[in-house]
Short mmCIF file of C-alpha atoms in Angstrom, two decimals:
data_model
loop_
_atom_site.label_atom_id
_atom_site.label_comp_id
_atom_site.label_asym_id
_atom_site.label_seq_id
_atom_site.Cartn_x
_atom_site.Cartn_y
_atom_site.Cartn_z
CA MET A 1 0.06 -0.16 0.16
CA PRO A 2 1.37 3.51 -1.28
CA LYS A 3 2.37 5.21 2.30
CA PRO A 4 -0.05 8.63 2.14
CA THR A 5 1.55 12.32 2.00
CA LYS A 6 1.64 13.91 5.49
CA GLY A 7 -0.47 16.73 6.16
CA PRO A 8 -3.91 17.84 4.87
CA ARG A 9 -5.14 16.50 1.64
CA LEU A 10 -6.33 18.94 -1.05
CA GLY A 11 -10.08 18.42 -0.66
CA GLY A 12 -10.18 17.15 2.65
CA GLY A 13 -10.21 13.47 2.44
CA PRO A 14 -8.29 10.96 0.10
CA ALA A 15 -11.59 10.41 -2.13
CA HIS A 16 -12.03 14.16 -2.66
CA GLU A 17 -8.23 14.86 -3.82
CA ARG A 18 -8.45 11.76 -6.33
CA LEU A 19 -11.80 13.16 -7.68
CA LEU A 20 -10.25 16.93 -7.59
CA LEU A 21 -6.99 15.43 -9.37
CA ALA A 22 -8.95 13.45 -11.91
CA ASN A 23 -10.81 16.57 -12.91
CA LEU A 24 -7.73 19.33 -13.18
CA ALA A 25 -6.20 16.20 -15.07
CA ALA A 26 -9.35 16.07 -17.49
CA ALA A 27 -8.95 19.86 -17.73
CA LEU A 28 -5.64 19.86 -18.66
CA PHE A 29 -5.89 17.56 -21.23
CA THR A 30 -8.79 19.20 -22.67
CA HIS A 31 -7.39 22.95 -22.81
CA LYS A 32 -4.09 21.82 -22.85
CA SER A 33 -3.24 24.42 -20.20
CA ILE A 34 -5.14 25.31 -17.21
CA LYS A 35 -4.47 27.88 -14.53
CA THR A 36 -4.60 26.75 -11.04
CA THR A 37 -2.70 27.28 -7.47
CA GLU A 38 1.01 25.81 -6.70
CA THR A 39 0.12 23.15 -4.45
CA LYS A 40 -2.39 21.57 -6.36
CA ALA A 41 -0.17 21.98 -9.90
CA LYS A 42 2.73 19.79 -8.05
CA ARG A 43 0.01 17.25 -7.08
CA LEU A 44 -1.52 17.09 -10.67
CA ARG A 45 1.65 16.72 -12.16
CA PRO A 46 2.77 13.07 -11.40
CA VAL A 47 -0.94 11.93 -12.05
CA ALA A 48 -1.03 13.89 -15.61
CA GLU A 49 2.28 12.04 -16.49
CA ARG A 50 1.43 8.78 -15.57
CA LEU A 51 -1.78 9.13 -17.88
CA VAL A 52 0.47 10.61 -20.73
CA THR A 53 2.45 7.49 -20.03
CA PHE A 54 -0.47 5.17 -20.63
CA ALA A 55 -1.07 6.66 -23.60
CA LYS A 56 2.04 6.34 -25.11
CA ARG A 57 1.69 2.49 -24.24
CA GLY A 58 -1.26 2.98 -26.29
CA ASP A 59 -3.12 -0.89 -25.55
CA LEU A 60 -6.42 -1.67 -24.21
CA HIS A 61 -5.16 -1.98 -20.40
CA ALA A 62 -3.58 1.11 -20.51
CA ARG A 63 -6.51 2.62 -21.70
CA ARG A 64 -8.94 0.63 -19.10
CA ARG A 65 -6.36 1.94 -16.48
CA ALA A 66 -6.70 5.55 -17.61
CA LEU A 67 -10.50 5.55 -17.82
CA ALA A 68 -10.50 4.36 -14.23
CA ILE A 69 -8.86 7.54 -13.12
CA ILE A 70 -10.31 9.99 -15.41
CA GLY A 71 -13.84 8.38 -16.42
CA ASP A 72 -14.73 10.70 -19.15
CA LYS A 73 -14.19 8.40 -22.63
CA SER A 74 -14.22 11.94 -24.79
CA VAL A 75 -11.12 12.87 -22.74
CA ILE A 76 -9.48 9.90 -22.71
CA HIS A 77 -9.96 9.49 -26.41
CA GLU A 78 -8.33 12.64 -27.07
CA LEU A 79 -5.45 11.90 -24.93
CA PHE A 80 -4.81 8.51 -26.62
CA THR A 81 -5.52 10.07 -30.26
CA GLU A 82 -4.46 13.50 -30.14
CA ILE A 83 -1.82 14.01 -27.28
CA ALA A 84 0.13 10.63 -27.22
CA PRO A 85 1.28 11.14 -31.17
CA LEU A 86 2.93 14.60 -29.75
CA VAL A 87 4.56 13.26 -27.34
CA ALA A 88 5.83 9.84 -28.75
CA GLU A 89 9.49 10.90 -29.30
CA ARG A 90 9.62 12.36 -25.60
CA GLU A 91 11.39 10.58 -22.28
CA GLY A 92 9.06 12.23 -19.77
CA GLY A 93 8.71 15.57 -18.76
CA TYR A 94 5.00 16.37 -20.06
CA THR A 95 3.84 19.09 -17.96
CA ARG A 96 5.60 22.24 -17.32
CA ILE A 97 4.46 24.65 -14.82
CA THR A 98 5.00 28.51 -14.88
CA LYS A 99 4.57 30.87 -11.72
CA LEU A 100 1.95 33.93 -12.69
CA GLY A 101 1.94 35.57 -9.11
CA PHE A 102 -0.18 35.44 -6.03
CA ARG A 103 -4.27 35.35 -6.30
CA LYS A 104 -5.73 38.84 -5.02
CA GLY A 105 -8.21 37.36 -2.84
CA ASP A 106 -6.06 34.72 -0.50
CA ASN A 107 -2.91 35.49 -1.76
CA ALA A 108 -2.24 31.87 -3.11
CA SER A 109 0.44 31.07 -5.28
CA MET A 110 -0.82 30.94 -8.59
CA VAL A 111 0.69 28.58 -11.71
CA GLN A 112 0.13 27.97 -15.29
CA ILE A 113 0.80 24.17 -15.69
CA GLU A 114 0.65 22.99 -19.50
CA LEU A 115 1.28 20.29 -21.88
CA VAL A 116 4.80 20.05 -23.74
CA LEU A 117 3.83 19.19 -27.21
CA GLU A 118 7.04 20.88 -29.24
CA PRO A 119 8.84 18.38 -30.83
CA VAL A 120 11.87 17.05 -29.23
CA THR A 121 15.03 18.40 -30.50
CA PRO A 122 18.11 15.58 -30.69
CA LYS A 123 20.94 16.63 -28.67
CA VAL A 124 24.52 16.31 -30.56
CA LYS A 125 26.72 14.05 -29.16
CA ARG A 126 30.76 15.02 -29.41
CA SER A 127 33.12 13.36 -28.67
CA SER A 128 36.00 14.08 -26.13
CA THR A 129 38.67 14.09 -29.10
CA SER A 130 36.50 16.21 -31.81
CA LYS A 131 35.24 19.15 -29.93
CA ALA A 132 35.98 21.59 -31.71
CA ALA A 133 36.23 20.44 -35.11
CA PRO A 134 33.33 21.55 -37.24
CA ALA A 135 30.89 19.80 -38.99
CA ALA A 136 31.69 19.06 -42.96
CA GLU A 137 29.04 21.15 -45.08
CA PRO A 138 27.22 18.44 -47.89
CA VAL A 139 27.44 19.24 -51.25
CA ALA A 140 24.34 20.39 -52.57
CA ASP A 141 25.03 20.36 -56.88
CA ALA A 142 27.16 18.49 -59.12
CA ALA A 143 28.39 22.26 -60.15
CA GLU A 144 29.66 23.07 -57.00
CA VAL A 145 31.52 19.71 -57.40
CA GLU A 146 33.32 20.71 -60.56
CA GLU A 147 34.06 24.08 -59.19
CA THR A 148 35.95 22.47 -56.66
CA GLU A 149 37.91 20.45 -59.06
CA THR A 150 39.16 23.19 -61.28
CA VAL A 151 40.52 24.72 -58.24
CA GLU A 152 42.19 21.66 -57.66
CA ALA A 153 43.57 21.91 -60.79
CA SER A 154 44.77 25.03 -60.80
CA GLU A 155 46.86 24.74 -57.69
CA PRO A 156 50.19 26.45 -58.51
CA ILE A 157 48.79 29.56 -59.14
CA ALA A 158 47.23 29.73 -55.53
CA GLU A 159 50.48 28.18 -54.12
CA GLU A 160 52.45 31.51 -55.99
CA GLU A 161 49.47 33.77 -54.80
CA THR A 162 49.95 32.44 -50.92
CA THR A 163 53.77 32.57 -51.34
CA GLU A 164 52.89 36.72 -52.19
CA ALA A 165 50.64 37.53 -49.76
CA ALA A 166 53.14 35.53 -47.22
CA ALA A 167 55.95 37.83 -48.66
CA GLU A 168 53.92 41.26 -47.99
CA VAL A 169 53.08 39.97 -44.45
CA GLU A 170 56.44 39.35 -43.93
CA SER A 171 57.63 43.06 -45.45
CA ASP A 172 54.47 44.63 -43.04
CA ALA A 173 56.11 43.02 -40.18
CA ALA A 174 59.03 44.52 -40.65
CA GLU A 175 58.23 47.55 -41.23
CA LYS A 176 56.39 47.80 -38.15
CA ALA A 177 59.27 46.59 -36.21
CA ASP A 178 61.36 49.24 -37.41
CA ASP A 179 58.55 51.94 -36.65
CA ALA A 180 58.64 50.79 -32.93
CA ALA A 181 62.69 50.81 -33.02
CA ALA A 182 62.51 54.45 -34.20
CA GLU A 183 59.57 55.55 -31.48
CA PRO A 184 62.09 55.45 -28.61
CA ALA A 185 64.76 57.25 -30.77
CA ALA A 186 61.79 59.80 -31.24
CA ASP A 187 60.94 60.20 -27.65
CA ALA A 188 64.51 60.28 -26.70
CA GLU A 189 65.51 63.64 -29.07
CA LYS A 190 62.32 65.07 -27.45
CA ALA A 191 63.35 64.49 -23.94
CA ASP A 192 66.48 66.63 -25.07
CA ASP A 193 65.00 69.61 -26.64
CA ALA A 194 62.51 70.03 -23.41
CA LYS A 195 65.84 70.15 -21.24
#
């Protein structure tokens, strides 16, 4: 037998709490999002996620177990035919709770609990050796392949261009070094003039 939760139940007794959670779950599956108190939403989450897991299984026994909890055939039909295919790839975490603030009358913490129906984006697994390696882009057209082949055929021209570019970089570096050496001499002349 499951151990009952400590403290008072949501509706006063365990039977009333069971009915209250079943009605909240039915409203959640019907409207896809409901606004309720934080305590009720936290108690609703495991019930709703268990029902979605039944719906993902989709067999007759799972349908009858879900029907024993909710009792409304139209809600169960919507859960099994519309919601279950949308969360088929998701491995749990079918609900999302968002805090909304406090209720004006009794200052109860209000939240919005909603079904997470967005498609799952698969995570890219990287090995420890290729963390910084960029992914290779696929070639789309045969024309692009021909262009790359013509560039490879003219490699000697490309090597000459890179040699000229390297020579320009070396000459720029040499000029900067000469300028850096000339600056201290110019500073020394200005200091002598000031004396």
